[in-house]
Tab-separated table of C-alpha atoms and ligand atoms in Angstrom:
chain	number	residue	atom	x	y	z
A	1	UNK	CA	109.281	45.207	104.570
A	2	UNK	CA	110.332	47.299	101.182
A	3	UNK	CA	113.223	45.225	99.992
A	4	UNK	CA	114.709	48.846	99.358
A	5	UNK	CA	118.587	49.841	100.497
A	6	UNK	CA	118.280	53.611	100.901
A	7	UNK	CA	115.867	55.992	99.317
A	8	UNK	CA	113.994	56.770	102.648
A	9	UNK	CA	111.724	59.694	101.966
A	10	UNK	CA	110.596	57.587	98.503
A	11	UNK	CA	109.618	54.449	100.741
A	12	UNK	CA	108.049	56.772	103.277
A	13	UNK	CA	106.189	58.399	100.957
A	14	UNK	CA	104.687	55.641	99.079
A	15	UNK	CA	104.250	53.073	102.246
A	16	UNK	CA	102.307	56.572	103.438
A	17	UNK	CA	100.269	56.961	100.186
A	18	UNK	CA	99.624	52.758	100.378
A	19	UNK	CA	98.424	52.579	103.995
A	20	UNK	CA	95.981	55.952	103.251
A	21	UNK	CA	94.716	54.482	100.029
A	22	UNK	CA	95.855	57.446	98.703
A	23	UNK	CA	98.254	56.593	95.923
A	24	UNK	CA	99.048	58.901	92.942
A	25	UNK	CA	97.505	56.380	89.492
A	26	UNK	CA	100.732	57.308	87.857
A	27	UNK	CA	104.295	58.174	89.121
A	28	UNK	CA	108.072	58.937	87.668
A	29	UNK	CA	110.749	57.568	89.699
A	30	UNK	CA	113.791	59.798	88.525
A	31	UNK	CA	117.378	59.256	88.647
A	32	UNK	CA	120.710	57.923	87.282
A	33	UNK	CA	121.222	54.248	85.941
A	34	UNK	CA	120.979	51.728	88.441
A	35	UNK	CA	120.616	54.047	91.247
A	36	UNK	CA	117.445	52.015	92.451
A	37	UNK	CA	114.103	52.841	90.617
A	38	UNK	CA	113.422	48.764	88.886
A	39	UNK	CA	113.903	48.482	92.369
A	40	UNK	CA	111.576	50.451	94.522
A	41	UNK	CA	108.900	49.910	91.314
A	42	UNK	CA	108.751	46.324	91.745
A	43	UNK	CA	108.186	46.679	95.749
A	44	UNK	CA	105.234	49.012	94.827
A	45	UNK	CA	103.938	46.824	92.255
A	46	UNK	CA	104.534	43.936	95.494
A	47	UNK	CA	102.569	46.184	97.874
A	48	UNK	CA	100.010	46.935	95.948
A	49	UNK	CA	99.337	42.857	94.981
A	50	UNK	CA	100.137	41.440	98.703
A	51	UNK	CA	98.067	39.549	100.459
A	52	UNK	CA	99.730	40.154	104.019
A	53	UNK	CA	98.799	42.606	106.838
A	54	UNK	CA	102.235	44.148	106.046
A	55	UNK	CA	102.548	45.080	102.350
A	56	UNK	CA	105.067	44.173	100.918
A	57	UNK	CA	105.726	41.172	102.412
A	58	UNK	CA	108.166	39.507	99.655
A	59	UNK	CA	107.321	35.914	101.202
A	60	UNK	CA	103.473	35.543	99.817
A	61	UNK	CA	102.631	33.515	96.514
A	62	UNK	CA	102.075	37.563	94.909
A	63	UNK	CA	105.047	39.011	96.515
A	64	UNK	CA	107.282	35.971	94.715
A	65	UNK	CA	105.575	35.855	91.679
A	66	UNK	CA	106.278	39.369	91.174
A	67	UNK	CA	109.918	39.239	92.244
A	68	UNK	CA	110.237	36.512	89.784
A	69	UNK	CA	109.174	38.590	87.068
A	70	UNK	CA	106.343	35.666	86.586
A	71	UNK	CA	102.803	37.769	87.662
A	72	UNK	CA	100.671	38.076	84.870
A	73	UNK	CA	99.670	42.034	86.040
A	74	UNK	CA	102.848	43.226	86.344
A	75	UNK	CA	104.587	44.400	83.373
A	76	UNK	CA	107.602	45.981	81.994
A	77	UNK	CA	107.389	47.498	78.841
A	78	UNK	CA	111.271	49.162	77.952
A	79	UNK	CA	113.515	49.462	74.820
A	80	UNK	CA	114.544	45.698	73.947
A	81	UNK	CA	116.859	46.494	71.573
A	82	UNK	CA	114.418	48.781	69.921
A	83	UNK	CA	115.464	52.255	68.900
A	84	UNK	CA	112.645	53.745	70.294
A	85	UNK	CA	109.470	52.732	72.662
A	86	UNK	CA	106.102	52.889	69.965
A	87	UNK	CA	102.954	53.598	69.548
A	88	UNK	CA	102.054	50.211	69.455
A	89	UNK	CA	103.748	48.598	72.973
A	90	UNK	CA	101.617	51.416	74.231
A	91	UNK	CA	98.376	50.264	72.703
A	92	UNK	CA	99.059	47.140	74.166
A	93	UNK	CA	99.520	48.271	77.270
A	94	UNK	CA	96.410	49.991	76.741
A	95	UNK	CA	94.103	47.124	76.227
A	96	UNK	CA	96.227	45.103	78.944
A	97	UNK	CA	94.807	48.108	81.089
A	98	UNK	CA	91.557	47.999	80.439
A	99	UNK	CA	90.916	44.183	81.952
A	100	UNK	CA	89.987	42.982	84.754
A	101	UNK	CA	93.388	42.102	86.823
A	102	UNK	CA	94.289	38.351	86.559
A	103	UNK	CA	95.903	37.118	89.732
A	104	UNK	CA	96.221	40.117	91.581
A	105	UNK	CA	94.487	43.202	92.356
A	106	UNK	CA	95.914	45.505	90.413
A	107	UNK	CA	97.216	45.748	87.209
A	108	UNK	CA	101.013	47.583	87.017
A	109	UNK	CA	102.967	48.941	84.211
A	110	UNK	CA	106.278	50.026	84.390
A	111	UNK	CA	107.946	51.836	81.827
A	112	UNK	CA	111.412	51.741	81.919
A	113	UNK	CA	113.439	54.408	80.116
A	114	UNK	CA	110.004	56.848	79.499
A	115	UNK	CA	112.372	59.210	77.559
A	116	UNK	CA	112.322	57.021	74.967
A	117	UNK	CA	108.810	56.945	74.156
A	118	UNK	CA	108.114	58.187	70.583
A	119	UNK	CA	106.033	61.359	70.507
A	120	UNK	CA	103.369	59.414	68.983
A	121	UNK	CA	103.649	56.954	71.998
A	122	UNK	CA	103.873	59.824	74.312
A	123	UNK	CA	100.858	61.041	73.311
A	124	UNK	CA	99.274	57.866	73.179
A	125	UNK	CA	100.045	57.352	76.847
A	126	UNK	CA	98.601	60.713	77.777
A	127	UNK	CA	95.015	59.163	77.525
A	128	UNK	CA	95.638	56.390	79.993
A	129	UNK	CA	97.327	58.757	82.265
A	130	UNK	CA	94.177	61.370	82.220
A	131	UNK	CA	91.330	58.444	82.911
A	132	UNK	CA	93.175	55.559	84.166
A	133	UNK	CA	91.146	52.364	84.550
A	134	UNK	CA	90.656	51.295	88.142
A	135	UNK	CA	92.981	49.132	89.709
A	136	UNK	CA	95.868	50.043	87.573
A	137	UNK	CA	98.783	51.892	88.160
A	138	UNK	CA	101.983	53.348	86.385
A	139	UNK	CA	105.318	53.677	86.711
A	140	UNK	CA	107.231	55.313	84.555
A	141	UNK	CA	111.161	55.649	85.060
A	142	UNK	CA	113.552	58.042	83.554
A	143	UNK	CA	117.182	58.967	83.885
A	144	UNK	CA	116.384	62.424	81.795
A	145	UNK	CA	113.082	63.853	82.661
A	146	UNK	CA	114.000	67.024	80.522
A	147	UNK	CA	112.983	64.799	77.468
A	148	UNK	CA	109.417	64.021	78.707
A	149	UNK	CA	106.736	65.999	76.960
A	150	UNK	CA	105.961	68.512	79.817
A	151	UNK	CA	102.018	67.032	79.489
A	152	UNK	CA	103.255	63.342	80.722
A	153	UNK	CA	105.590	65.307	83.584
A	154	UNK	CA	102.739	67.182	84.757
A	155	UNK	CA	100.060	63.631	85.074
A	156	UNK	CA	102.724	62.128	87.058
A	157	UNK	CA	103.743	62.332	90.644
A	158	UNK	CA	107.380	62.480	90.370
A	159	UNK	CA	109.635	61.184	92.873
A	160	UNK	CA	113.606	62.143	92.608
A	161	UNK	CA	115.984	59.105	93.772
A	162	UNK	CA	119.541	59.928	93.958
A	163	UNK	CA	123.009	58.251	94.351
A	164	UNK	CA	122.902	56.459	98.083
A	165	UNK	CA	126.136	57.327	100.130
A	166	UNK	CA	128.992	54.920	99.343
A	167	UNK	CA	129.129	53.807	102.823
A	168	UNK	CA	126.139	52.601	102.533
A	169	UNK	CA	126.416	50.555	99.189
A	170	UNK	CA	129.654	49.442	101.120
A	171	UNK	CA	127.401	48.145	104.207
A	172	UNK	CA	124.836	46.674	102.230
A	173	UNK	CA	127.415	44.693	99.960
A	174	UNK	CA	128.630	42.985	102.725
A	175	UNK	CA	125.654	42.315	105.017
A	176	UNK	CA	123.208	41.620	102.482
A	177	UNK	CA	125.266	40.097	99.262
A	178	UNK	CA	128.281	38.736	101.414
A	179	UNK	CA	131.056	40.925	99.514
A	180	UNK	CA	134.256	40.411	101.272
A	181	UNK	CA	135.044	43.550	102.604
A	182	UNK	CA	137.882	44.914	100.991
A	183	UNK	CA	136.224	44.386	97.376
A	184	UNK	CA	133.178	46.085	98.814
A	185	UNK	CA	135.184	49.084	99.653
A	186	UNK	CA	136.162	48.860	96.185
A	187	UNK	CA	132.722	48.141	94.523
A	188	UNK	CA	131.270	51.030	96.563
A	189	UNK	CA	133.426	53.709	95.518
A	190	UNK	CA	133.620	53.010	91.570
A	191	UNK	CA	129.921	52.803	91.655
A	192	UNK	CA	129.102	56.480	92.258
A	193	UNK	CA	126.822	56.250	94.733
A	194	UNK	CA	124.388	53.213	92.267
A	195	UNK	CA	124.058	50.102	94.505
A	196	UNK	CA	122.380	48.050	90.748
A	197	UNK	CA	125.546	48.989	89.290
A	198	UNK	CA	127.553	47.597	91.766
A	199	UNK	CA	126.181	44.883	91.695
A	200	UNK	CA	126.230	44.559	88.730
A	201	UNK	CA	129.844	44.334	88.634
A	202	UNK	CA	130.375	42.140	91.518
A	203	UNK	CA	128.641	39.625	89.251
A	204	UNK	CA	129.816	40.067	86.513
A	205	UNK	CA	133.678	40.600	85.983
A	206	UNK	CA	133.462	41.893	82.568
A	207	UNK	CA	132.010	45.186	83.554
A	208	UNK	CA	134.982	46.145	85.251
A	209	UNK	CA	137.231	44.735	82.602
A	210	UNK	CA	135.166	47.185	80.292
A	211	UNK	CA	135.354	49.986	82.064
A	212	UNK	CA	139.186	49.949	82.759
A	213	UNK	CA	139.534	49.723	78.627
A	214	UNK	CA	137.504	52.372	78.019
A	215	UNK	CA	139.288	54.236	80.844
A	216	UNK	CA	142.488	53.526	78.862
A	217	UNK	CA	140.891	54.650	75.567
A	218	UNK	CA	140.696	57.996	77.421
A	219	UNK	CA	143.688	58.405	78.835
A	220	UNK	CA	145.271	57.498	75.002
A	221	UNK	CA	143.245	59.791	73.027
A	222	UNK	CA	144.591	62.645	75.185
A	223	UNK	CA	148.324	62.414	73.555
A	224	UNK	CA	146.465	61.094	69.634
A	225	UNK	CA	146.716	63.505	67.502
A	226	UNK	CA	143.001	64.673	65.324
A	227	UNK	CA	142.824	61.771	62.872
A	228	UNK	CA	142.684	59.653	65.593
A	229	UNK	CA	140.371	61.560	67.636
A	230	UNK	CA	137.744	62.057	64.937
A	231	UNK	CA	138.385	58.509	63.801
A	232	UNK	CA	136.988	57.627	67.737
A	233	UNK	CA	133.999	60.327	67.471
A	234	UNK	CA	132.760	58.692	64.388
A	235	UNK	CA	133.177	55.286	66.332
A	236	UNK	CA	131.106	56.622	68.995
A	237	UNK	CA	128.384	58.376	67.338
A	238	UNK	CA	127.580	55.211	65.174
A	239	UNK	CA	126.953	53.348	68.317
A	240	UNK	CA	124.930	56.060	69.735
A	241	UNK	CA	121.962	55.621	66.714
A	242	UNK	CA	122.268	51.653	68.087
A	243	UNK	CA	122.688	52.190	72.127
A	244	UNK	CA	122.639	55.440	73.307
A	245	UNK	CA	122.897	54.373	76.834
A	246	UNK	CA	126.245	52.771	75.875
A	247	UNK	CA	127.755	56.310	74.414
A	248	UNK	CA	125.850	57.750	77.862
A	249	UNK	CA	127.981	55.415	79.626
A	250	UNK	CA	131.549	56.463	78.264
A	251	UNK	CA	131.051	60.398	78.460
A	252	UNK	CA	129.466	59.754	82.590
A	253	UNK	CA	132.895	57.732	83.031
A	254	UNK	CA	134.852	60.218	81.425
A	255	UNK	CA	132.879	63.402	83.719
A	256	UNK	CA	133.776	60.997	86.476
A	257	UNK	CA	137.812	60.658	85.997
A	258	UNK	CA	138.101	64.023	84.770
A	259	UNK	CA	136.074	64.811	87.944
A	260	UNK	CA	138.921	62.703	89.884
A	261	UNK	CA	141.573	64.564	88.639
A	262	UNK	CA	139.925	67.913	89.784
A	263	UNK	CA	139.902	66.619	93.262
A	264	UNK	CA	143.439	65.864	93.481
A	265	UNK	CA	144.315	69.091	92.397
A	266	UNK	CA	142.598	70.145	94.914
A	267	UNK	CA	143.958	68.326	97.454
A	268	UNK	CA	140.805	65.771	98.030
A	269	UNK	CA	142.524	62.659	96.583
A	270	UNK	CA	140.719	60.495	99.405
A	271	UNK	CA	137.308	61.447	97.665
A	272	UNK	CA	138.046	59.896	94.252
A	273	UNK	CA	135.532	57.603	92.407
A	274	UNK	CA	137.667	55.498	90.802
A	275	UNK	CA	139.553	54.335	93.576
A	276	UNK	CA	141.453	51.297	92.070
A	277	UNK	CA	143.068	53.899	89.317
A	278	UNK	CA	144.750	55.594	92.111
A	279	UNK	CA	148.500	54.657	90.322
A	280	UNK	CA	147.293	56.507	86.822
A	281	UNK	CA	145.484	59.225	88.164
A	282	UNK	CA	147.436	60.793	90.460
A	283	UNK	CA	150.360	61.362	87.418
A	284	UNK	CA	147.503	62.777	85.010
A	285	UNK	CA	146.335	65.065	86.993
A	286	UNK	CA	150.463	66.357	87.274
A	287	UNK	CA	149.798	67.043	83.393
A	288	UNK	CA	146.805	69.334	83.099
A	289	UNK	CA	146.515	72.679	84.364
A	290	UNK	CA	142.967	73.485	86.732
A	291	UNK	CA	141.417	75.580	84.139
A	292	UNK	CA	141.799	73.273	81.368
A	293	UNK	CA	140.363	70.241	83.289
A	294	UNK	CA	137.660	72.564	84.133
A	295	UNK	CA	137.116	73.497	81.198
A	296	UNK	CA	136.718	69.984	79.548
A	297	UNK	CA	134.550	68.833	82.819
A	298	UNK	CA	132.444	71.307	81.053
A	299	UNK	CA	132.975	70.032	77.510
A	300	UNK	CA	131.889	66.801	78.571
A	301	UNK	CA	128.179	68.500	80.139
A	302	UNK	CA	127.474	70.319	77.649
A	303	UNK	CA	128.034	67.287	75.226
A	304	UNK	CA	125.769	64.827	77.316
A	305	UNK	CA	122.951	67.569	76.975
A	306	UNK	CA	123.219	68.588	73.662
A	307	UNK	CA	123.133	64.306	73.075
A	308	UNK	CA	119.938	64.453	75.105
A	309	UNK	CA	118.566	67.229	72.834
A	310	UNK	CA	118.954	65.069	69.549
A	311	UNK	CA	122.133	67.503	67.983
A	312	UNK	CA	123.678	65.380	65.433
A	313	UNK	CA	126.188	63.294	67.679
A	314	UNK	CA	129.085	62.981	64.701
A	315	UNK	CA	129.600	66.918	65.476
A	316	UNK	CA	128.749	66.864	68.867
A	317	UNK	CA	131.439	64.339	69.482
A	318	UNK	CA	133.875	65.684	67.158
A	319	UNK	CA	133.597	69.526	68.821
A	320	UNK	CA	134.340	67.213	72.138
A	321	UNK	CA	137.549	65.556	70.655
A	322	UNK	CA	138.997	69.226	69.591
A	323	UNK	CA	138.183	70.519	73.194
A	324	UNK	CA	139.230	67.675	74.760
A	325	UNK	CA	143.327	68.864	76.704
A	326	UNK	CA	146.126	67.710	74.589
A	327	UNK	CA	148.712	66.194	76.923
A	328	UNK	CA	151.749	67.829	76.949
A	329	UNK	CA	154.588	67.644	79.458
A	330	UNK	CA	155.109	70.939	79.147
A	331	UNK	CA	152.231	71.901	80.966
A	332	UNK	CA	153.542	69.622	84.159
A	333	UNK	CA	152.128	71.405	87.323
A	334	UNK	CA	154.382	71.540	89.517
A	335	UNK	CA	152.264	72.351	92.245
A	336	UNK	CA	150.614	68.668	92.638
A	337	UNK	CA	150.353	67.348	95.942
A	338	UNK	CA	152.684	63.988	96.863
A	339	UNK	CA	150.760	60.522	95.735
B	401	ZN	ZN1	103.366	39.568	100.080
């Protein structure tokens, strides 16, 4: 059983490829944060060590060990606070590859966040990608796979997970993980479709306390005038040479409420992702006209990619504070449906 909520065709494929003895040696599972990929890589790197009839099994002494993050072939090599993935993590993957497994029977490496490998590690990788050793297999995960060198995209089988249906997160947060109901409803809808971020936050309250401040950060830099806009940008681009997935995380939040406030201008208020900021959102969107929320949901994109294409962020970020719709009272549409 592939301890997996959702991602059918991805389970189907690889139980398929497992059962033929016809796995790819390397794939990229692609896809937003915490949509899932840890996730299905860990099963893989279960079915692949189990010694049941039915791979995975998750009960075995293999299954566990690798759930526990405690099997000695099984490993994840990702950013830990570095700025970068190097050369050298993938030299030691390298010689990690090249022995014998230890308690299993085969050897997996996940990399987590691939489009942070440093050219030099990129290239590094490429060998171990071309003549694999036997009994080893890779995984390499990306939210961006624009910012792979096209020569590590083309050695991989990729595999394209995307955000499950919030129903479903809903379901599975109460079945599986006992959320009372009416906080799953809740959970489901604020996490965009990501059942790891969800659960993330039913853990742990400060994510949601976080998010509602930076959601209020937002709504106040709308009325500031450009000191204090710029003054933010610089804020934001010094944390982006520290934690870019941090900076990633305010400007998604941001497409996301802008994104809200499209939808109730268009009449679709039920389909909102931030559900619980029902009270704030439906006056905002009263104070922006369609074509300039438009036109900043656009800001935003074009931000987030030219971020992902390593433009200085100081100026990205500060062109995104000028374009960003000044709120003005003025501009009250008068044409907003009733809250
Ligand atoms: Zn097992």
């Amino acid at each position: 059983m592939w301890q997996v909520i959702g991602h059918e065709a991805a389970v189907g494929l690889l139980a398929r490829g497992l059962k033929r003895e016809r796995l790819s040696h390397a794939y990229l599972f692609v896809g937003p944060p915490h949509v899932g990929k840890m996730t299905l890589a860990i099963e893989l790197a279960k079915a692949l060590n189990c010694d049941d009839d039915e791979r995975p099994c998750g009960q075995c002494s293999q299954c566990q060990r690798i759930a526990e993050r405690k099997h000695a072939d099984v490993q994840v090599i990702g950013l830990d606070g570095r700025a970068e993935i190097g050369i050298d993590h993938i030299r030691e993957m390298q010689h990690a590859a090249s022995l014998r497994p230890f308690e299993g029977r085969h050897r997996v490496f996940i990399i987590d966040g691939a489009e942070n490998l440093s050219h030099e590690a990129a290239n590094c990788l490429l060998k171990t990608l071309e003549e694999p050793p036997p009994q080893v297999q890779l995984i390499l995960l990306a939210v961006n796979e624009r910012l792979l060198l096209p020569t590590v995209l083309s050695r991989c089988q990729k595999l394209t997970l995307g955000p499950l249906p919030i129903p479903v997160i809903e379901q599975a947060l109460i079945e599986r993980w006992k959320v009372a109901a009416q906080r799953a409803k809740i959970l489901a809808r604020l996490s965009s479709g990501r059942l790891g971020w969800a659960l993330a936050a039913f853990a742990d309250e400060h994510i949601l306390n976080q998010r509602s401040e930076r959601l209020s950060t937002l709504i106040h830099l709308a009325s500031a005038d450009k000191v204090e806009r710029f003054a933010y940008a610089a804020q934001l681009a010094n944390r982006f040479s520290s934690d870019r997935e941090a900076v990633r995380d305010v400007l998604c939040l941001w497409i996301g409420w802008w994104r809200d406030l499209l939808l109730i201008k268009g009449r679709c208020g039920d389909f909102t992702a931030n559900a619980d900021q029902e009270a704030t959102l439906y006056p905002e969107a009263g104070v922006y006209s369609l074509r300039e929320i438009k036109g900043f949901i656009q800001s935003l994109e074009q931000a987030m990619g030219q971020l992902d294409q390593n433009a200085n962020p100081r100026l990205v970020l500060e062109v995104l504070m000028l374009s960003m719709p000044k709120r003005s009272f003025q501009t009250m549409d008068t044409s907003l449906p009733e809250a």
